[in-house]
Short mmCIF file of C-alpha atoms in Angstrom, two decimals:
data_model
loop_
_atom_site.label_atom_id
_atom_site.label_comp_id
_atom_site.label_asym_id
_atom_site.label_seq_id
_atom_site.Cartn_x
_atom_site.Cartn_y
_atom_site.Cartn_z
CA MET A 1 36.35 -12.19 -9.12
CA GLN A 2 34.13 -9.74 -10.94
CA SER A 3 32.88 -6.73 -9.00
CA ILE A 4 29.13 -6.33 -8.69
CA ILE A 5 29.56 -2.73 -7.56
CA GLU A 6 32.62 -0.60 -8.19
CA ILE A 7 32.76 2.93 -6.81
CA LYS A 8 35.64 5.24 -7.67
CA HIS A 9 36.44 8.61 -6.09
CA LEU A 10 32.83 9.38 -5.32
CA PHE A 11 31.88 12.75 -3.80
CA TYR A 12 28.45 14.00 -2.82
CA ARG A 13 27.25 17.16 -1.10
CA TYR A 14 23.87 18.64 -0.13
CA GLU A 15 24.04 22.47 -0.34
CA LYS A 16 27.06 23.24 1.84
CA ASP A 17 27.59 19.93 3.56
CA THR A 18 29.80 17.33 2.03
CA VAL A 19 28.29 13.95 2.93
CA LEU A 20 30.54 11.63 1.00
CA GLU A 21 34.20 12.33 0.35
CA ASN A 22 36.37 10.34 -1.99
CA ILE A 23 34.61 7.03 -1.53
CA ASN A 24 36.18 3.98 -3.12
CA LEU A 25 34.38 0.70 -2.76
CA SER A 26 34.42 -2.59 -4.56
CA ILE A 27 31.93 -5.33 -3.87
CA PRO A 28 33.06 -8.70 -5.26
CA ASP A 29 30.52 -11.12 -6.69
CA GLY A 30 29.21 -13.47 -4.03
CA SER A 31 30.34 -11.42 -1.05
CA PHE A 32 28.35 -10.35 1.98
CA LEU A 33 29.30 -6.77 2.77
CA ALA A 34 28.20 -4.70 5.75
CA ILE A 35 28.62 -0.94 5.64
CA VAL A 36 28.63 0.48 9.16
CA GLY A 37 28.64 4.07 10.29
CA PRO A 38 26.85 6.33 12.77
CA ASN A 39 23.68 8.23 11.97
CA GLY A 40 24.36 10.96 9.45
CA SER A 41 27.50 9.29 8.16
CA GLY A 42 26.23 9.27 4.58
CA LYS A 43 25.08 5.64 4.48
CA SER A 44 21.65 6.44 3.10
CA THR A 45 23.09 8.85 0.57
CA LEU A 46 25.48 6.16 -0.59
CA LEU A 47 22.59 3.71 -0.97
CA LYS A 48 20.55 6.25 -2.94
CA LEU A 49 23.50 6.79 -5.25
CA ILE A 50 23.90 3.04 -5.79
CA LEU A 51 20.16 2.67 -6.44
CA GLY A 52 20.29 5.49 -8.98
CA LEU A 53 17.95 7.72 -6.97
CA LEU A 54 20.71 10.36 -6.76
CA LYS A 55 23.29 11.20 -9.40
CA PRO A 56 26.99 11.28 -8.46
CA GLN A 57 28.39 14.82 -8.50
CA LYS A 58 31.96 13.62 -8.85
CA GLY A 59 33.36 10.15 -9.30
CA GLU A 60 31.98 7.01 -10.89
CA ILE A 61 29.72 4.11 -10.00
CA PHE A 62 29.73 0.87 -11.96
CA LEU A 63 26.97 -1.72 -11.50
CA PHE A 64 27.69 -5.18 -12.93
CA GLY A 65 30.57 -3.61 -14.84
CA GLN A 66 28.40 -0.95 -16.45
CA GLU A 67 28.48 2.78 -15.83
CA ILE A 68 25.40 3.61 -13.72
CA SER A 69 23.87 6.11 -16.15
CA LYS A 70 23.82 3.37 -18.81
CA PHE A 71 22.69 0.61 -16.45
CA LYS A 72 19.26 -0.76 -17.32
CA ALA A 73 18.96 -4.15 -15.63
CA TRP A 74 17.55 -2.84 -12.36
CA GLN A 75 15.60 -6.06 -11.72
CA GLN A 76 18.99 -7.62 -10.88
CA ILE A 77 19.05 -5.44 -7.76
CA GLY A 78 16.65 -6.15 -4.92
CA TYR A 79 16.15 -3.50 -2.26
CA VAL A 80 14.62 -3.86 1.18
CA SER A 81 14.17 -0.42 2.66
CA GLN A 82 14.25 0.49 6.31
CA LYS A 83 10.72 1.82 5.95
CA ALA A 84 9.46 -1.64 5.05
CA ASN A 85 9.00 -2.01 8.78
CA SER A 86 6.71 0.97 9.19
CA PHE A 87 3.90 -0.09 6.86
CA ASN A 88 0.28 -0.11 7.96
CA THR A 89 0.27 -3.24 10.11
CA GLY A 90 -3.51 -3.47 9.97
CA PHE A 91 -3.36 -3.97 6.21
CA PRO A 92 -5.54 -6.97 5.35
CA ALA A 93 -3.14 -8.94 3.18
CA THR A 94 -1.67 -12.41 3.55
CA VAL A 95 2.05 -13.03 3.50
CA PHE A 96 1.57 -14.71 0.12
CA GLU A 97 -0.15 -11.64 -1.33
CA VAL A 98 2.59 -9.32 -0.04
CA VAL A 99 5.36 -11.42 -1.55
CA ALA A 100 3.45 -11.84 -4.83
CA SER A 101 3.25 -8.04 -5.10
CA GLY A 102 7.02 -8.14 -5.66
CA LEU A 103 6.26 -9.55 -9.12
CA THR A 104 4.14 -6.56 -10.16
CA LYS A 105 6.76 -4.79 -12.21
CA LYS A 106 8.24 -7.97 -13.64
CA LEU A 107 4.87 -9.20 -14.88
CA GLY A 108 4.05 -5.82 -16.38
CA MET A 109 0.76 -3.99 -16.88
CA PHE A 110 -2.39 -5.93 -17.73
CA LYS A 111 -0.69 -9.28 -17.08
CA PHE A 112 -2.19 -11.72 -14.64
CA PHE A 113 -0.76 -13.81 -11.87
CA LYS A 114 -0.56 -17.49 -12.88
CA LYS A 115 0.06 -20.87 -11.27
CA GLU A 116 3.78 -20.85 -12.07
CA HIS A 117 4.13 -17.56 -10.19
CA SER A 118 2.78 -19.21 -7.04
CA ARG A 119 5.77 -21.52 -7.14
CA ILE A 120 8.17 -18.57 -7.32
CA VAL A 121 6.45 -16.93 -4.35
CA LEU A 122 6.50 -20.08 -2.20
CA ASP A 123 10.11 -20.72 -3.14
CA ALA A 124 11.09 -17.21 -2.01
CA LEU A 125 9.19 -17.71 1.25
CA ASP A 126 11.01 -21.02 1.71
CA ALA A 127 14.35 -19.26 1.26
CA VAL A 128 13.63 -16.94 4.19
CA GLY A 129 12.10 -19.71 6.31
CA MET A 130 8.56 -18.33 6.15
CA LYS A 131 6.83 -20.87 3.91
CA ASN A 132 4.55 -22.07 6.71
CA PHE A 133 3.29 -18.55 7.25
CA HIS A 134 2.13 -17.91 3.67
CA ASN A 135 -1.53 -17.90 4.60
CA ARG A 136 -1.22 -15.63 7.65
CA ASN A 137 -2.12 -11.96 7.63
CA ILE A 138 1.02 -9.83 7.53
CA GLY A 139 -0.04 -7.83 10.59
CA GLU A 140 -0.05 -10.96 12.79
CA LEU A 141 3.70 -11.49 12.40
CA SER A 142 6.54 -10.19 14.55
CA GLY A 143 8.88 -7.48 13.28
CA GLY A 144 11.58 -9.99 12.42
CA GLN A 145 9.15 -12.23 10.54
CA GLN A 146 7.83 -9.24 8.60
CA GLN A 147 11.39 -8.30 7.67
CA ARG A 148 11.86 -11.83 6.28
CA VAL A 149 8.67 -11.47 4.26
CA PHE A 150 9.94 -8.22 2.75
CA ILE A 151 13.19 -9.94 1.83
CA ALA A 152 11.12 -12.67 0.14
CA ARG A 153 9.25 -9.95 -1.75
CA ALA A 154 12.59 -8.69 -3.06
CA LEU A 155 13.66 -12.26 -3.94
CA VAL A 156 10.80 -13.04 -6.32
CA SER A 157 12.32 -10.90 -9.05
CA GLU A 158 15.44 -13.09 -8.72
CA PRO A 159 18.01 -10.39 -7.97
CA LYS A 160 21.76 -11.02 -8.10
CA LEU A 161 22.38 -8.27 -5.56
CA LEU A 162 20.25 -7.66 -2.51
CA ILE A 163 20.56 -4.35 -0.64
CA LEU A 164 19.25 -4.21 2.92
CA ASP A 165 18.90 -0.94 4.83
CA GLU A 166 19.07 -1.50 8.62
CA PRO A 167 17.45 -4.95 8.31
CA THR A 168 17.78 -5.91 11.98
CA VAL A 169 15.93 -2.89 13.39
CA GLY A 170 12.70 -4.80 13.96
CA VAL A 171 14.35 -8.10 14.87
CA ASP A 172 14.43 -9.23 18.52
CA ALA A 173 17.93 -9.52 19.97
CA GLU A 174 17.63 -13.30 20.42
CA ASN A 175 16.60 -13.77 16.81
CA VAL A 176 19.36 -11.71 15.24
CA ASN A 177 21.66 -14.72 14.90
CA ALA A 178 18.99 -16.79 13.15
CA PHE A 179 18.30 -13.82 10.90
CA TYR A 180 21.96 -13.64 9.88
CA GLN A 181 21.98 -17.39 9.34
CA MET A 182 19.12 -16.95 6.87
CA LEU A 183 21.04 -14.17 5.06
CA ASN A 184 24.10 -16.40 5.04
CA ASP A 185 22.07 -19.17 3.37
CA LEU A 186 20.85 -16.77 0.71
CA ASN A 187 24.43 -15.71 0.15
CA LYS A 188 25.95 -19.22 0.08
CA ASN A 189 23.17 -21.37 -1.37
CA ARG A 190 21.69 -18.97 -3.88
CA GLY A 191 24.81 -17.01 -4.68
CA ILE A 192 23.14 -13.67 -4.00
CA THR A 193 25.55 -10.87 -3.25
CA LEU A 194 24.43 -9.02 -0.12
CA LEU A 195 24.99 -5.40 0.81
CA LEU A 196 23.80 -4.49 4.26
CA VAL A 197 23.84 -1.04 5.84
CA THR A 198 23.61 -0.48 9.57
CA HIS A 199 24.47 2.07 12.26
CA ASP A 200 24.79 -0.65 14.85
CA ILE A 201 28.13 -2.45 14.86
CA GLY A 202 26.64 -4.80 17.42
CA THR A 203 24.59 -6.40 14.69
CA ILE A 204 27.44 -7.36 12.41
CA SER A 205 27.97 -11.04 12.66
CA ASP A 206 30.58 -13.51 11.60
CA LYS A 207 28.40 -14.35 8.63
CA VAL A 208 29.49 -11.11 6.98
CA THR A 209 32.50 -11.57 4.70
CA HIS A 210 33.44 -7.92 4.19
CA VAL A 211 33.05 -4.78 6.29
CA ALA A 212 33.28 -1.11 5.35
CA CYS A 213 33.26 1.71 7.92
CA LEU A 214 31.79 4.95 6.69
CA ASN A 215 31.72 8.41 8.14
CA LYS A 216 31.95 10.84 5.25
CA ASN A 217 35.16 9.04 4.31
CA MET A 218 35.65 5.34 4.04
CA HIS A 219 37.74 4.51 7.12
CA PHE A 220 38.05 0.82 6.65
CA HIS A 221 37.16 -1.54 3.87
CA GLY A 222 38.21 -5.13 3.90
CA GLU A 223 37.47 -8.63 5.03
CA THR A 224 35.74 -9.26 8.32
CA SER A 225 38.73 -11.07 9.82
CA GLU A 226 40.85 -7.93 9.45
CA PHE A 227 38.07 -5.83 10.93
CA GLU A 228 38.13 -7.89 14.09
CA GLN A 229 41.71 -6.84 14.66
CA LEU A 230 40.82 -3.17 14.39
CA LYS A 231 41.82 -1.22 17.42
CA LYS A 232 39.46 0.75 19.57
CA GLU A 233 41.04 3.99 18.29
CA ASP A 234 40.11 3.20 14.72
CA MET A 235 36.47 2.72 15.64
CA SER A 236 36.37 5.91 17.66
CA LYS A 237 37.60 7.70 14.55
CA VAL A 238 34.48 6.54 12.76
CA TYR A 239 32.05 6.94 15.62
CA GLY A 240 33.65 9.95 17.33
CA HIS A 241 33.61 8.29 20.74
CA ASP A 242 34.82 5.11 22.39
CA VAL A 243 33.28 1.97 21.04
CA HIS A 244 33.42 -1.31 22.84
CA LEU A 245 34.13 -4.28 20.65
CA ILE A 246 33.17 -7.40 22.49
CA ALA A 247 33.94 -10.73 20.91
CA HIS A 248 31.41 -13.51 21.37
CA ASN A 249 32.66 -16.75 22.82
CA HIS A 250 31.28 -19.08 20.20
CA ASP A 251 32.84 -19.73 16.79
CA HIS A 252 36.03 -17.76 16.40
CA GLY A 253 34.80 -14.66 18.14
CA GLY A 254 33.31 -13.23 15.01
CA VAL A 255 30.46 -11.23 16.46
CA LEU A 256 31.25 -7.68 17.43
CA LYS A 257 29.32 -5.90 20.10
CA MET B 1 -44.04 -11.03 -1.90
CA ILE B 2 -41.40 -10.37 -4.51
CA GLN B 3 -44.10 -9.86 -7.14
CA GLY B 4 -44.13 -6.11 -6.61
CA ILE B 5 -40.54 -5.83 -7.70
CA PHE B 6 -41.17 -7.54 -11.01
CA HIS B 7 -44.38 -5.67 -11.51
CA TYR B 8 -43.30 -2.07 -11.23
CA GLU B 9 -40.62 -0.74 -13.52
CA PHE B 10 -39.36 1.78 -10.95
CA LEU B 11 -38.80 -1.02 -8.46
CA GLN B 12 -36.93 -3.08 -11.05
CA ASN B 13 -34.72 -0.09 -11.76
CA ALA B 14 -34.09 0.49 -8.09
CA PHE B 15 -33.17 -3.12 -7.38
CA LEU B 16 -30.93 -3.54 -10.41
CA THR B 17 -29.18 -0.27 -9.60
CA GLY B 18 -28.90 -1.40 -6.00
CA ILE B 19 -27.23 -4.66 -7.01
CA LEU B 20 -24.66 -2.76 -9.08
CA ILE B 21 -23.98 -0.14 -6.41
CA GLY B 22 -23.70 -2.89 -3.81
CA ILE B 23 -20.76 -4.25 -5.82
CA LEU B 24 -19.10 -1.01 -6.86
CA ALA B 25 -19.10 1.03 -3.66
CA PRO B 26 -17.48 -1.60 -1.40
CA LEU B 27 -15.12 -2.72 -4.19
CA LEU B 28 -13.60 0.74 -4.48
CA GLY B 29 -14.13 1.27 -0.77
CA VAL B 30 -11.59 -1.44 0.10
CA PHE B 31 -8.82 0.45 -1.67
CA ILE B 32 -9.96 3.76 -0.15
CA VAL B 33 -10.08 2.42 3.40
CA VAL B 34 -6.71 0.65 3.36
CA ARG B 35 -5.10 3.81 2.01
CA ARG B 36 -6.70 5.75 4.86
CA LEU B 37 -8.64 7.99 2.53
CA SER B 38 -12.07 7.14 3.92
CA LEU B 39 -13.16 10.77 4.03
CA ILE B 40 -12.52 11.32 0.33
CA ALA B 41 -15.90 9.77 -0.39
CA ASP B 42 -17.55 12.30 1.90
CA ALA B 43 -15.80 15.23 0.28
CA LEU B 44 -16.72 14.06 -3.21
CA SER B 45 -20.35 13.42 -2.34
CA HIS B 46 -20.71 17.00 -1.17
CA VAL B 47 -19.14 18.25 -4.38
CA THR B 48 -21.65 16.08 -6.23
CA LEU B 49 -24.39 17.90 -4.32
CA ALA B 50 -23.14 21.19 -5.77
CA GLY B 51 -23.35 19.63 -9.23
CA ILE B 52 -26.91 18.41 -8.65
CA ALA B 53 -27.97 21.82 -7.36
CA ALA B 54 -26.34 23.51 -10.34
CA SER B 55 -28.17 21.14 -12.66
CA LEU B 56 -31.54 21.82 -11.00
CA LEU B 57 -30.86 25.55 -11.27
CA LEU B 58 -30.05 25.27 -14.97
CA GLU B 59 -33.09 23.10 -15.53
CA ARG B 60 -35.30 25.77 -14.06
CA ASN B 61 -33.80 28.77 -15.82
CA VAL B 62 -32.64 27.50 -19.19
CA ALA B 63 -35.50 26.18 -21.28
CA ALA B 64 -33.24 24.09 -23.52
CA LEU B 65 -31.96 22.12 -20.51
CA ALA B 66 -35.36 21.37 -19.01
CA GLY B 67 -34.99 17.59 -19.29
CA LEU B 68 -31.38 17.43 -18.13
CA ASN B 69 -30.58 14.46 -15.89
CA PRO B 70 -28.83 15.91 -12.78
CA LEU B 71 -26.68 12.77 -12.67
CA TYR B 72 -24.50 14.10 -15.49
CA LEU B 73 -23.59 17.42 -13.93
CA GLY B 74 -23.22 15.67 -10.59
CA MET B 75 -20.60 13.42 -12.18
CA VAL B 76 -18.81 16.33 -13.80
CA PHE B 77 -18.55 18.09 -10.44
CA SER B 78 -17.50 14.92 -8.64
CA VAL B 79 -14.73 14.16 -11.12
CA GLY B 80 -13.63 17.83 -11.03
CA GLY B 81 -13.55 17.68 -7.23
CA SER B 82 -11.44 14.52 -7.28
CA LEU B 83 -8.88 16.24 -9.50
CA PHE B 84 -8.75 19.22 -7.12
CA ILE B 85 -8.18 16.87 -4.18
CA GLU B 86 -5.24 15.30 -6.01
CA LYS B 87 -3.83 18.74 -6.80
CA LEU B 88 -4.23 19.88 -3.18
CA ARG B 89 -2.61 16.71 -1.85
CA GLY B 90 0.40 17.66 -3.93
CA VAL B 91 0.38 21.24 -2.59
CA TYR B 92 0.12 20.22 1.08
CA LYS B 93 2.51 17.28 1.00
CA HIS B 94 2.74 17.03 4.78
CA TYR B 95 -0.92 17.73 5.46
CA GLN B 96 -2.54 15.60 2.78
CA GLU B 97 -5.78 15.20 4.74
CA LEU B 98 -6.29 18.98 4.50
CA ALA B 99 -7.40 18.53 0.90
CA ILE B 100 -10.53 16.75 2.11
CA PRO B 101 -12.10 19.48 4.34
CA ILE B 102 -11.15 22.11 1.77
CA ILE B 103 -13.02 20.31 -1.01
CA LEU B 104 -15.85 19.26 1.29
CA SER B 105 -16.61 22.78 2.47
CA SER B 106 -16.23 24.22 -1.03
CA GLY B 107 -18.74 21.66 -2.24
CA ILE B 108 -21.30 22.53 0.44
CA GLY B 109 -20.74 26.26 0.02
CA LEU B 110 -21.26 26.10 -3.71
CA GLY B 111 -24.21 23.73 -3.29
CA VAL B 112 -25.98 26.04 -0.82
CA ILE B 113 -25.57 29.01 -3.15
CA PHE B 114 -27.01 27.09 -6.09
CA ILE B 115 -29.88 25.81 -3.94
CA SER B 116 -30.79 29.32 -2.80
CA LEU B 117 -30.63 30.58 -6.38
CA ALA B 118 -32.95 27.76 -7.41
CA ASN B 119 -35.49 28.97 -4.83
CA GLY B 120 -34.62 26.61 -2.03
CA PHE B 121 -35.29 22.96 -1.34
CA ASN B 122 -37.84 20.99 -3.20
CA THR B 123 -38.72 17.30 -3.29
CA ASP B 124 -36.38 16.73 -6.21
CA LEU B 125 -33.37 17.89 -4.26
CA PHE B 126 -34.56 16.05 -1.21
CA SER B 127 -34.53 12.77 -3.09
CA TYR B 128 -30.88 13.33 -3.98
CA LEU B 129 -29.91 14.09 -0.41
CA PHE B 130 -31.45 10.99 1.10
CA GLY B 131 -31.98 8.68 -1.85
CA SER B 132 -35.26 7.78 -3.42
CA VAL B 133 -36.16 4.47 -4.94
CA SER B 134 -38.90 5.90 -7.09
CA ALA B 135 -36.51 8.42 -8.62
CA VAL B 136 -34.33 5.82 -10.40
CA SER B 137 -35.03 6.00 -14.13
CA ARG B 138 -34.10 3.61 -16.94
CA THR B 139 -31.49 6.14 -18.09
CA ASP B 140 -29.95 6.19 -14.61
CA LEU B 141 -29.79 2.41 -14.66
CA LEU B 142 -28.11 2.41 -18.07
CA VAL B 143 -25.52 5.01 -17.01
CA ILE B 144 -24.75 3.10 -13.82
CA PHE B 145 -24.49 -0.15 -15.78
CA ILE B 146 -21.88 1.38 -18.08
CA ILE B 147 -19.96 2.76 -15.09
CA SER B 148 -20.05 -0.71 -13.49
CA ILE B 149 -18.51 -2.40 -16.50
CA LEU B 150 -15.85 0.30 -16.73
CA VAL B 151 -14.94 0.17 -13.03
CA ILE B 152 -14.86 -3.64 -12.77
CA THR B 153 -12.72 -3.93 -15.91
CA VAL B 154 -10.24 -1.35 -14.64
CA ILE B 155 -10.00 -2.99 -11.20
CA ILE B 156 -9.33 -6.40 -12.76
CA LEU B 157 -6.72 -5.03 -15.16
CA LEU B 158 -4.93 -2.87 -12.60
CA TYR B 159 -5.41 -5.11 -9.56
CA LYS B 160 -1.69 -5.87 -9.05
CA GLU B 161 -0.71 -2.24 -9.32
CA LEU B 162 -3.53 -1.00 -7.10
CA PHE B 163 -2.64 -3.57 -4.47
CA LEU B 164 1.03 -2.59 -4.43
CA LEU B 165 0.19 1.12 -4.39
CA SER B 166 -2.16 0.62 -1.47
CA PHE B 167 0.18 -1.60 0.51
CA ASP B 168 3.45 0.19 -0.05
CA GLU B 169 3.35 3.35 -2.13
CA GLU B 170 7.06 4.01 -1.80
CA HIS B 171 8.02 0.56 -2.98
CA ALA B 172 5.56 0.85 -5.86
CA LYS B 173 7.15 4.10 -6.98
CA ALA B 174 10.68 2.76 -6.51
CA SER B 175 9.92 -0.27 -8.65
CA GLY B 176 8.80 1.99 -11.47
CA ILE B 177 5.01 1.60 -11.34
CA ALA B 178 3.16 4.51 -12.97
CA ALA B 179 1.82 5.51 -9.55
CA LYS B 180 0.48 8.91 -10.53
CA SER B 181 -1.52 7.77 -13.54
CA ILE B 182 -2.96 4.76 -11.73
CA HIS B 183 -3.98 6.85 -8.75
CA PHE B 184 -5.56 9.36 -11.11
CA ILE B 185 -7.60 6.67 -12.86
CA PHE B 186 -8.65 5.31 -9.48
CA ILE B 187 -9.84 8.62 -8.04
CA VAL B 188 -11.86 9.38 -11.17
CA MET B 189 -13.59 6.01 -10.80
CA VAL B 190 -14.38 6.82 -7.17
CA ALA B 191 -15.93 10.10 -8.27
CA LEU B 192 -18.08 8.34 -10.88
CA VAL B 193 -19.30 5.69 -8.44
CA ILE B 194 -20.19 8.29 -5.83
CA ALA B 195 -22.27 10.22 -8.32
CA ALA B 196 -23.90 7.00 -9.44
CA SER B 197 -24.69 5.80 -5.89
CA MET B 198 -26.54 8.88 -4.73
CA ARG B 199 -29.82 7.86 -6.37
CA ILE B 200 -30.09 4.89 -4.06
CA VAL B 201 -28.63 5.95 -0.73
CA GLY B 202 -28.46 9.70 -1.19
CA ILE B 203 -25.54 12.09 -1.13
CA LEU B 204 -25.34 12.23 2.65
CA LEU B 205 -24.98 8.47 2.97
CA VAL B 206 -22.90 7.49 -0.06
CA SER B 207 -19.63 7.32 1.83
CA SER B 208 -21.11 4.86 4.32
CA LEU B 209 -21.58 2.25 1.55
CA MET B 210 -17.89 2.62 0.70
CA THR B 211 -16.62 2.32 4.26
CA LEU B 212 -19.00 0.35 6.53
CA PRO B 213 -18.93 -2.98 4.64
CA VAL B 214 -15.13 -2.70 4.43
CA ALA B 215 -14.84 -1.91 8.13
CA ALA B 216 -16.81 -5.08 8.90
CA SER B 217 -14.86 -7.17 6.41
CA ILE B 218 -11.42 -6.09 7.69
CA ARG B 219 -12.32 -7.51 11.10
CA LEU B 220 -12.99 -10.96 9.68
CA ALA B 221 -11.13 -11.49 6.41
CA LYS B 222 -7.88 -13.28 5.81
CA GLY B 223 -5.99 -11.58 3.03
CA PHE B 224 -6.86 -8.86 0.58
CA LYS B 225 -8.97 -10.83 -1.90
CA GLN B 226 -11.14 -12.14 0.89
CA THR B 227 -11.49 -8.60 2.23
CA ILE B 228 -12.83 -7.53 -1.15
CA PHE B 229 -15.15 -10.51 -1.38
CA LEU B 230 -16.63 -10.02 2.10
CA SER B 231 -16.96 -6.25 1.58
CA VAL B 232 -18.97 -6.78 -1.58
CA LEU B 233 -21.04 -9.48 0.11
CA PHE B 234 -21.84 -7.22 3.08
CA GLY B 235 -22.55 -4.34 0.69
CA GLU B 236 -25.02 -6.47 -1.27
CA ILE B 237 -26.76 -7.71 1.89
CA SER B 238 -27.12 -4.12 3.10
CA VAL B 239 -28.42 -2.74 -0.17
CA LEU B 240 -30.84 -5.54 -1.08
CA GLY B 241 -31.94 -6.19 2.50
CA GLY B 242 -32.34 -2.46 3.04
CA LEU B 243 -34.41 -1.96 -0.11
CA PHE B 244 -36.72 -4.86 0.79
CA THR B 245 -37.16 -3.74 4.36
CA ALA B 246 -37.73 -0.15 3.33
CA TYR B 247 -40.29 -1.19 0.73
CA TYR B 248 -42.33 -3.39 3.06
CA LEU B 249 -42.06 -1.26 6.18
CA ASP B 250 -42.37 1.98 4.24
CA LEU B 251 -39.08 3.44 5.52
CA ALA B 252 -36.51 5.71 3.84
CA PRO B 253 -34.34 3.28 1.78
CA GLY B 254 -31.06 5.19 2.21
CA GLY B 255 -31.32 5.18 5.98
CA THR B 256 -32.44 1.55 6.11
CA ILE B 257 -29.53 0.43 3.94
CA VAL B 258 -27.00 2.27 6.06
CA MET B 259 -28.44 1.01 9.35
CA LEU B 260 -28.29 -2.53 8.02
CA ALA B 261 -24.62 -1.96 7.17
CA VAL B 262 -24.07 -0.67 10.72
CA LEU B 263 -25.78 -3.78 12.09
CA ILE B 264 -23.46 -6.03 10.05
CA LEU B 265 -20.49 -4.06 11.33
CA VAL B 266 -21.56 -4.46 14.96
CA ILE B 267 -22.09 -8.19 14.47
CA ALA B 268 -18.65 -8.48 12.84
CA ILE B 269 -16.98 -6.70 15.75
CA PHE B 270 -18.67 -8.88 18.37
CA TYR B 271 -18.09 -12.05 16.37
CA LYS B 272 -14.38 -11.25 16.15
CA LYS B 273 -14.22 -10.61 19.90
CA LEU B 274 -15.90 -13.95 20.49
CA ILE B 275 -13.36 -15.74 18.29
CA ILE B 276 -10.43 -14.10 20.08
CA LYS B 277 -11.91 -14.98 23.47
CA LYS B 278 -12.41 -18.58 22.42
CA HIS B 279 -8.90 -18.71 21.04
CA VAL B 280 -7.39 -17.35 24.25
CA LEU B 281 -9.49 -19.73 26.36
CA SER B 282 -8.42 -22.78 24.37
CA GLU B 283 -4.80 -21.69 24.62
CA VAL B 284 -5.06 -21.29 28.37
CA GLU B 285 -6.68 -24.71 28.55
CA SER B 286 -4.00 -26.40 26.51
CA SER B 287 -1.24 -24.77 28.55
CA GLU B 288 -2.86 -25.90 31.77
CA ARG B 289 -2.92 -29.48 30.62
#
């Protein structure tokens, strides 16, 4: 399988503090990877490096097989930031208008929105289960629904890789499973590779195919089934204190809490 | 009843200008309000005042500039002020709203000095402060017409980008939109419209035409396009209704226009409350069934 992202011996430091140390990571095409780590573990720095907002000081990053400094096809990467949740909720825009704004760059300057673009927008809303809400004002929706809308906004440019920064922060506990089911559908039905970053191991579900644990170093990187067998001690290495891994009863005990 | 308007040229000028301003001010106002920059209009109108005062001073003291239309220098000052605001917002990244009082007080300070140098207030200056229907000339109308075409064209061409910048500036920048240039173009347009509006409503009331119709519209509209449409509609009702009322009741037009906009706002707020109440009531009813 071809790797969508390949990171080799990556180092990064701000002033004195080393944030990332010898990171090696490979994200296969079609996988659903969750990177977990506590606050300040370098997750955001790693994302910024992958998105090209920071330059690697040592080591290499390859996107779609191409060295990052030569990579041009950024529209293949969709990004849903953590801040998407903290927008002005009183903003008078419909869900449709918000999702359509994801086409701004793709359409280019001085180009107008046409009928065929409406189809793309509605299709993206359908993919995140929000089609029926297209005519609602964005501020009327719950945090989880808004998060879905922002994912739809990223989908309209038809990315092959979707990067989500703490996507479940605004999602109610009871809706987290449905949210992961939606991500799973994107992953399986549309073949979009997913990279999800979170500080909360409780939110990793059995839908995730690969897990990577980050705290300056990469402590674990492999398939989810192996991660489930990780011992308590390994997790406390990452988190610096005891972590309780509680298996859910349903399925094969894939959800970690 | 309407005969008077067609009869007198100054009334024609005032009404045509009013129609244009009624479109422009709320149109730009929507983008200003949703970006939480409502006070920018106030700051720029006070800078415009300094420009007007400077122009009146020049008119009095330099023979060659005797016929100078104060609108021009007002615009120059307004655009200059908008550029300073942008610069200051960059300097005080974490206190961006500071730029507004700085520019506002500089504008008044400068304006007061120019006014005192020009031997104090006179009727001419007064008409700029509070608006004066009889002061609108054919040249003013022409200048405002050109500004209207310019502003509407730019808004149509840059609508997508302006929407994204207003809704989510960070995302806009991350997706490679020329945020700085677009914002620059936008703020210059705001400056031009403010200078152009002062003939009708006056410097002290310009910002109200950019914010009040939008404030009413946000309560009622579904979506951004509808917000724009309702804002412009409310703006037009205020301006035209205000001009008519002022003409027949012999009131100050600027004040009448603004109070009409306030009235619309109050109605919008109560109407919205009524809808919510009805909605809640019907929900309670259906759950009781």
